Amino acid sequence: MTRTFSPMVKFVAITIDEIFIVLFVIVVVYFWAPEYLLLTLIVAIPGTAIFVIVKYYLVYPSLVDTGSYGLYDLKGMTGVVTETVTPKSGKIRVGGEIWDARCGDGQILPGAQVRILSRDSLRVVVSPLES
């Protein structure tokens, strides 16, 4: 079972290290250069806030799982058989990629054009294209 996290949890996970670095810098300045603490706070706090806001608007949309994988929505696409496709095994080329393939019954020989009926993980179910 694959565990998926919300986009906000993902965003916090990829941003928290930058916030810890800023806190570390503030602590270091506090102990070793206290005369620069006010300047550090004036620069670090708004700078960090701006950084997080900009990062949020640039990165957050890519963290949302749309349930669609763009090029990997293969249903209806066509490909060419590279290794004989049977109900148990076979390979096809779709664009520049090689996919594991299965067919309903019989076999489809190399070089034949096929249409993708469905995809399950990295395996596609195909049928021969009628010529």
Short mmCIF file of N, CA and C in Angstrom, two decimals:
data_model
loop_
_atom_site.label_atom_id
_atom_site.label_comp_id
_atom_site.label_asym_id
_atom_site.label_seq_id
_atom_site.Cartn_x
_atom_site.Cartn_y
_atom_site.Cartn_z
N MET A 1 0.84 -1.17 0.00
CA MET A 1 0.00 0.00 0.00
C MET A 1 0.89 1.24 0.00
N THR A 2 0.65 2.13 -0.93
CA THR A 2 1.44 3.34 -1.03
C THR A 2 0.78 4.43 -0.21
N ARG A 3 1.58 5.08 0.61
CA ARG A 3 1.05 6.16 1.43
C ARG A 3 1.25 7.46 0.69
N THR A 4 0.19 8.24 0.58
CA THR A 4 0.30 9.54 -0.08
C THR A 4 0.08 10.63 0.96
N PHE A 5 0.82 11.70 0.80
CA PHE A 5 0.73 12.82 1.72
C PHE A 5 0.06 14.00 1.02
N SER A 6 -0.59 14.84 1.82
CA SER A 6 -1.24 16.00 1.24
C SER A 6 -0.18 16.95 0.68
N PRO A 7 -0.56 17.79 -0.28
CA PRO A 7 0.40 18.75 -0.83
C PRO A 7 1.00 19.67 0.23
N MET A 8 0.22 20.04 1.25
CA MET A 8 0.74 20.93 2.29
C MET A 8 1.83 20.23 3.10
N VAL A 9 1.63 18.96 3.42
CA VAL A 9 2.65 18.21 4.16
C VAL A 9 3.92 18.10 3.32
N LYS A 10 3.77 17.85 2.03
CA LYS A 10 4.93 17.79 1.14
C LYS A 10 5.66 19.13 1.11
N PHE A 11 4.89 20.22 1.04
CA PHE A 11 5.51 21.55 0.99
C PHE A 11 6.28 21.85 2.27
N VAL A 12 5.68 21.54 3.41
CA VAL A 12 6.37 21.77 4.68
C VAL A 12 7.65 20.93 4.74
N ALA A 13 7.59 19.70 4.27
CA ALA A 13 8.76 18.82 4.31
C ALA A 13 9.91 19.35 3.46
N ILE A 14 9.60 19.98 2.33
CA ILE A 14 10.68 20.48 1.48
C ILE A 14 11.09 21.90 1.83
N THR A 15 10.40 22.53 2.77
CA THR A 15 10.72 23.91 3.14
C THR A 15 11.33 24.01 4.53
N ILE A 16 11.08 23.06 5.40
CA ILE A 16 11.48 23.18 6.80
C ILE A 16 12.98 23.32 6.98
N ASP A 17 13.78 22.72 6.10
CA ASP A 17 15.23 22.82 6.26
C ASP A 17 15.72 24.25 6.08
N GLU A 18 15.13 25.00 5.15
CA GLU A 18 15.52 26.40 4.98
C GLU A 18 15.19 27.22 6.23
N ILE A 19 14.05 26.93 6.83
CA ILE A 19 13.65 27.66 8.04
C ILE A 19 14.61 27.33 9.19
N PHE A 20 15.00 26.07 9.31
CA PHE A 20 15.97 25.70 10.35
C PHE A 20 17.32 26.37 10.14
N ILE A 21 17.73 26.51 8.90
CA ILE A 21 18.99 27.20 8.62
C ILE A 21 18.92 28.65 9.08
N VAL A 22 17.81 29.32 8.81
CA VAL A 22 17.64 30.71 9.25
C VAL A 22 17.66 30.78 10.77
N LEU A 23 16.96 29.88 11.44
CA LEU A 23 16.97 29.86 12.91
C LEU A 23 18.38 29.61 13.44
N PHE A 24 19.12 28.73 12.80
CA PHE A 24 20.50 28.45 13.20
C PHE A 24 21.36 29.70 13.06
N VAL A 25 21.21 30.43 11.97
CA VAL A 25 21.98 31.67 11.76
C VAL A 25 21.63 32.68 12.85
N ILE A 26 20.37 32.81 13.19
CA ILE A 26 19.96 33.76 14.24
C ILE A 26 20.60 33.37 15.57
N VAL A 27 20.58 32.09 15.92
CA VAL A 27 21.19 31.63 17.18
C VAL A 27 22.69 31.89 17.17
N VAL A 28 23.36 31.61 16.07
CA VAL A 28 24.81 31.84 15.98
C VAL A 28 25.11 33.32 16.16
N VAL A 29 24.35 34.18 15.50
CA VAL A 29 24.57 35.63 15.65
C VAL A 29 24.30 36.05 17.08
N TYR A 30 23.27 35.52 17.70
CA TYR A 30 22.93 35.87 19.08
C TYR A 30 24.09 35.59 20.03
N PHE A 31 24.76 34.44 19.86
CA PHE A 31 25.83 34.07 20.77
C PHE A 31 27.19 34.65 20.40
N TRP A 32 27.50 34.77 19.12
CA TRP A 32 28.86 35.17 18.73
C TRP A 32 28.97 36.59 18.18
N ALA A 33 27.87 37.20 17.79
CA ALA A 33 27.94 38.57 17.30
C ALA A 33 26.64 39.29 17.66
N PRO A 34 26.37 39.44 18.95
CA PRO A 34 25.09 40.01 19.37
C PRO A 34 24.85 41.43 18.86
N GLU A 35 25.92 42.15 18.54
CA GLU A 35 25.73 43.51 18.03
C GLU A 35 25.04 43.52 16.66
N TYR A 36 25.05 42.38 15.96
CA TYR A 36 24.38 42.28 14.65
C TYR A 36 23.03 41.58 14.72
N LEU A 37 22.56 41.28 15.91
CA LEU A 37 21.32 40.53 16.06
C LEU A 37 20.13 41.27 15.46
N LEU A 38 19.99 42.55 15.76
CA LEU A 38 18.85 43.32 15.24
C LEU A 38 18.87 43.34 13.71
N LEU A 39 20.03 43.60 13.14
CA LEU A 39 20.15 43.61 11.68
C LEU A 39 19.81 42.22 11.10
N THR A 40 20.30 41.19 11.76
CA THR A 40 20.02 39.82 11.30
C THR A 40 18.52 39.54 11.33
N LEU A 41 17.85 39.94 12.40
CA LEU A 41 16.41 39.72 12.50
C LEU A 41 15.65 40.52 11.45
N ILE A 42 16.08 41.77 11.23
CA ILE A 42 15.41 42.63 10.25
C ILE A 42 15.52 42.05 8.84
N VAL A 43 16.65 41.43 8.53
CA VAL A 43 16.85 40.85 7.20
C VAL A 43 16.29 39.42 7.12
N ALA A 44 16.54 38.61 8.13
CA ALA A 44 16.22 37.18 8.06
C ALA A 44 14.72 36.90 8.09
N ILE A 45 13.99 37.55 8.97
CA ILE A 45 12.57 37.22 9.11
C ILE A 45 11.76 37.60 7.87
N PRO A 46 11.83 38.87 7.40
CA PRO A 46 11.09 39.17 6.17
C PRO A 46 11.64 38.40 4.96
N GLY A 47 12.96 38.21 4.91
CA GLY A 47 13.54 37.47 3.79
C GLY A 47 13.04 36.04 3.74
N THR A 48 12.96 35.41 4.89
CA THR A 48 12.45 34.04 4.96
C THR A 48 10.98 34.00 4.57
N ALA A 49 10.21 34.96 5.06
CA ALA A 49 8.78 35.01 4.72
C ALA A 49 8.59 35.17 3.21
N ILE A 50 9.34 36.07 2.60
CA ILE A 50 9.24 36.27 1.15
C ILE A 50 9.65 35.00 0.41
N PHE A 51 10.74 34.38 0.86
CA PHE A 51 11.21 33.15 0.24
C PHE A 51 10.14 32.06 0.29
N VAL A 52 9.53 31.86 1.45
CA VAL A 52 8.52 30.81 1.61
C VAL A 52 7.29 31.11 0.76
N ILE A 53 6.88 32.37 0.70
CA ILE A 53 5.71 32.73 -0.11
C ILE A 53 5.97 32.49 -1.59
N VAL A 54 7.13 32.94 -2.07
CA VAL A 54 7.48 32.74 -3.48
C VAL A 54 7.59 31.24 -3.79
N LYS A 55 8.24 30.51 -2.90
CA LYS A 55 8.39 29.06 -3.10
C LYS A 55 7.02 28.39 -3.12
N TYR A 56 6.12 28.83 -2.24
CA TYR A 56 4.78 28.26 -2.19
C TYR A 56 4.08 28.41 -3.54
N TYR A 57 4.10 29.62 -4.10
CA TYR A 57 3.40 29.85 -5.37
C TYR A 57 4.09 29.18 -6.55
N LEU A 58 5.38 28.95 -6.47
CA LEU A 58 6.09 28.29 -7.57
C LEU A 58 6.03 26.77 -7.47
N VAL A 59 6.11 26.23 -6.26
CA VAL A 59 6.25 24.78 -6.08
C VAL A 59 4.93 24.08 -5.76
N TYR A 60 4.06 24.69 -5.00
CA TYR A 60 2.85 24.02 -4.52
C TYR A 60 2.01 23.38 -5.64
N PRO A 61 1.79 24.08 -6.77
CA PRO A 61 0.98 23.44 -7.82
C PRO A 61 1.54 22.10 -8.30
N SER A 62 2.85 21.94 -8.27
CA SER A 62 3.43 20.67 -8.73
C SER A 62 3.28 19.57 -7.69
N LEU A 63 2.93 19.91 -6.46
CA LEU A 63 2.78 18.91 -5.41
C LEU A 63 1.37 18.31 -5.36
N VAL A 64 0.43 18.93 -6.06
CA VAL A 64 -0.94 18.45 -6.07
C VAL A 64 -1.03 17.26 -7.02
N ASP A 65 -1.52 16.14 -6.51
CA ASP A 65 -1.68 14.94 -7.32
C ASP A 65 -3.00 15.04 -8.06
N THR A 66 -2.92 15.20 -9.37
CA THR A 66 -4.14 15.35 -10.16
C THR A 66 -4.77 14.01 -10.50
N GLY A 67 -4.04 12.92 -10.22
CA GLY A 67 -4.56 11.61 -10.57
C GLY A 67 -4.29 11.27 -12.03
N SER A 68 -3.74 12.21 -12.75
CA SER A 68 -3.40 11.99 -14.15
C SER A 68 -1.91 12.15 -14.30
N TYR A 69 -1.33 11.33 -15.13
CA TYR A 69 0.11 11.38 -15.29
C TYR A 69 0.51 11.84 -16.67
N GLY A 70 -0.28 12.74 -17.25
CA GLY A 70 0.08 13.37 -18.51
C GLY A 70 0.38 12.36 -19.60
N LEU A 71 1.63 12.24 -19.97
CA LEU A 71 2.02 11.34 -21.04
C LEU A 71 1.70 9.89 -20.72
N TYR A 72 1.49 9.58 -19.45
CA TYR A 72 1.23 8.20 -19.08
C TYR A 72 -0.26 7.87 -19.06
N ASP A 73 -1.09 8.78 -19.53
CA ASP A 73 -2.48 8.43 -19.80
C ASP A 73 -2.48 7.82 -21.19
N LEU A 74 -2.16 6.56 -21.26
CA LEU A 74 -1.88 5.91 -22.53
C LEU A 74 -3.10 5.35 -23.23
N LYS A 75 -4.23 5.28 -22.55
CA LYS A 75 -5.42 4.66 -23.14
C LYS A 75 -5.75 5.33 -24.47
N GLY A 76 -5.87 4.50 -25.50
CA GLY A 76 -6.20 5.01 -26.83
C GLY A 76 -5.00 5.28 -27.71
N MET A 77 -3.81 5.36 -27.11
CA MET A 77 -2.61 5.61 -27.91
C MET A 77 -2.23 4.34 -28.67
N THR A 78 -1.42 4.52 -29.70
CA THR A 78 -0.98 3.37 -30.48
C THR A 78 0.51 3.15 -30.28
N GLY A 79 0.92 1.92 -30.52
CA GLY A 79 2.32 1.56 -30.39
C GLY A 79 2.66 0.44 -31.36
N VAL A 80 3.92 0.04 -31.33
CA VAL A 80 4.41 -1.03 -32.20
C VAL A 80 4.97 -2.14 -31.32
N VAL A 81 4.60 -3.37 -31.63
CA VAL A 81 5.08 -4.52 -30.86
C VAL A 81 6.57 -4.73 -31.14
N THR A 82 7.36 -4.85 -30.06
CA THR A 82 8.80 -5.12 -30.21
C THR A 82 9.14 -6.56 -29.83
N GLU A 83 8.36 -7.16 -28.92
CA GLU A 83 8.48 -8.58 -28.58
C GLU A 83 7.07 -9.14 -28.58
N THR A 84 6.90 -10.34 -29.09
CA THR A 84 5.58 -10.95 -29.22
C THR A 84 4.75 -10.74 -27.95
N VAL A 85 3.53 -10.23 -28.16
CA VAL A 85 2.63 -9.96 -27.03
C VAL A 85 1.65 -11.12 -26.90
N THR A 86 1.58 -11.68 -25.71
CA THR A 86 0.66 -12.77 -25.38
C THR A 86 -0.14 -12.35 -24.15
N PRO A 87 -1.07 -13.19 -23.71
CA PRO A 87 -1.79 -12.85 -22.47
C PRO A 87 -0.89 -12.77 -21.24
N LYS A 88 0.35 -13.30 -21.33
CA LYS A 88 1.23 -13.30 -20.16
C LYS A 88 2.43 -12.37 -20.29
N SER A 89 2.88 -12.07 -21.51
CA SER A 89 4.08 -11.25 -21.64
C SER A 89 4.13 -10.56 -22.99
N GLY A 90 5.10 -9.67 -23.13
CA GLY A 90 5.31 -8.97 -24.39
C GLY A 90 5.77 -7.55 -24.13
N LYS A 91 6.25 -6.90 -25.20
CA LYS A 91 6.71 -5.52 -25.08
C LYS A 91 6.27 -4.74 -26.31
N ILE A 92 5.94 -3.45 -26.07
CA ILE A 92 5.60 -2.56 -27.17
C ILE A 92 6.37 -1.25 -27.01
N ARG A 93 6.53 -0.55 -28.12
CA ARG A 93 7.15 0.78 -28.09
C ARG A 93 6.04 1.81 -28.32
N VAL A 94 5.97 2.78 -27.40
CA VAL A 94 5.05 3.89 -27.53
C VAL A 94 5.90 5.15 -27.48
N GLY A 95 5.96 5.86 -28.59
CA GLY A 95 6.87 6.99 -28.66
C GLY A 95 8.28 6.47 -28.52
N GLY A 96 9.02 6.99 -27.55
CA GLY A 96 10.39 6.53 -27.32
C GLY A 96 10.51 5.57 -26.16
N GLU A 97 9.39 5.08 -25.64
CA GLU A 97 9.43 4.23 -24.45
C GLU A 97 8.99 2.80 -24.77
N ILE A 98 9.59 1.87 -24.06
CA ILE A 98 9.21 0.46 -24.17
C ILE A 98 8.36 0.11 -22.94
N TRP A 99 7.20 -0.49 -23.17
CA TRP A 99 6.28 -0.86 -22.10
C TRP A 99 6.04 -2.37 -22.11
N ASP A 100 5.88 -2.96 -20.92
CA ASP A 100 5.41 -4.34 -20.82
C ASP A 100 3.97 -4.34 -21.30
N ALA A 101 3.61 -5.37 -22.05
CA ALA A 101 2.26 -5.41 -22.61
C ALA A 101 1.67 -6.81 -22.50
N ARG A 102 0.37 -6.85 -22.46
CA ARG A 102 -0.39 -8.09 -22.46
C ARG A 102 -1.56 -7.89 -23.44
N CYS A 103 -2.06 -8.99 -23.98
CA CYS A 103 -3.25 -8.91 -24.82
C CYS A 103 -4.31 -9.86 -24.27
N GLY A 104 -5.53 -9.72 -24.75
CA GLY A 104 -6.63 -10.53 -24.24
C GLY A 104 -6.45 -12.01 -24.52
N ASP A 105 -6.25 -12.36 -25.78
CA ASP A 105 -6.05 -13.77 -26.14
C ASP A 105 -5.21 -13.83 -27.41
N GLY A 106 -4.66 -14.98 -27.69
CA GLY A 106 -3.82 -15.14 -28.87
C GLY A 106 -2.47 -14.48 -28.68
N GLN A 107 -1.87 -14.08 -29.81
CA GLN A 107 -0.59 -13.39 -29.73
C GLN A 107 -0.52 -12.34 -30.83
N ILE A 108 0.29 -11.33 -30.59
CA ILE A 108 0.50 -10.26 -31.57
C ILE A 108 2.00 -10.24 -31.86
N LEU A 109 2.35 -10.38 -33.12
CA LEU A 109 3.74 -10.53 -33.52
C LEU A 109 4.48 -9.19 -33.61
N PRO A 110 5.81 -9.21 -33.48
CA PRO A 110 6.61 -7.98 -33.58
C PRO A 110 6.34 -7.24 -34.89
N GLY A 111 6.31 -5.92 -34.79
CA GLY A 111 6.06 -5.07 -35.95
C GLY A 111 4.61 -4.67 -36.11
N ALA A 112 3.70 -5.38 -35.43
CA ALA A 112 2.27 -5.08 -35.55
C ALA A 112 1.93 -3.80 -34.78
N GLN A 113 0.98 -3.06 -35.32
CA GLN A 113 0.47 -1.87 -34.64
C GLN A 113 -0.59 -2.30 -33.63
N VAL A 114 -0.56 -1.71 -32.43
CA VAL A 114 -1.53 -2.04 -31.39
C VAL A 114 -2.11 -0.76 -30.80
N ARG A 115 -3.31 -0.90 -30.23
CA ARG A 115 -3.95 0.20 -29.51
C ARG A 115 -3.98 -0.17 -28.03
N ILE A 116 -3.66 0.79 -27.18
CA ILE A 116 -3.65 0.55 -25.74
C ILE A 116 -5.06 0.67 -25.20
N LEU A 117 -5.51 -0.37 -24.52
CA LEU A 117 -6.85 -0.39 -23.93
C LEU A 117 -6.85 0.13 -22.50
N SER A 118 -5.79 -0.20 -21.75
CA SER A 118 -5.70 0.24 -20.35
C SER A 118 -4.26 0.13 -19.89
N ARG A 119 -4.01 0.72 -18.72
CA ARG A 119 -2.67 0.65 -18.13
C ARG A 119 -2.82 0.30 -16.66
N ASP A 120 -1.98 -0.63 -16.19
CA ASP A 120 -1.94 -1.00 -14.78
C ASP A 120 -0.48 -0.91 -14.36
N SER A 121 -0.13 0.16 -13.67
CA SER A 121 1.24 0.41 -13.26
C SER A 121 2.11 0.56 -14.50
N LEU A 122 3.08 -0.33 -14.69
CA LEU A 122 3.97 -0.23 -15.86
C LEU A 122 3.62 -1.25 -16.93
N ARG A 123 2.42 -1.80 -16.87
CA ARG A 123 1.98 -2.80 -17.85
C ARG A 123 0.74 -2.26 -18.56
N VAL A 124 0.71 -2.44 -19.88
CA VAL A 124 -0.45 -2.01 -20.66
C VAL A 124 -1.15 -3.22 -21.26
N VAL A 125 -2.45 -3.08 -21.44
CA VAL A 125 -3.24 -4.11 -22.12
C VAL A 125 -3.54 -3.56 -23.51
N VAL A 126 -3.24 -4.36 -24.53
CA VAL A 126 -3.36 -3.88 -25.91
C VAL A 126 -4.23 -4.80 -26.74
N SER A 127 -4.67 -4.26 -27.87
CA SER A 127 -5.36 -5.06 -28.88
C SER A 127 -4.77 -4.67 -30.23
N PRO A 128 -4.79 -5.59 -31.19
CA PRO A 128 -4.23 -5.26 -32.50
C PRO A 128 -5.04 -4.16 -33.17
N LEU A 129 -4.35 -3.28 -33.88
CA LEU A 129 -5.02 -2.23 -34.64
C LEU A 129 -5.54 -2.85 -35.93
N GLU A 130 -6.78 -2.60 -36.24
CA GLU A 130 -7.35 -3.11 -37.50
C GLU A 130 -6.79 -2.29 -38.64
N SER A 131 -6.27 -2.97 -39.69
CA SER A 131 -5.68 -2.22 -40.80
C SER A 131 -6.67 -1.94 -41.90
#
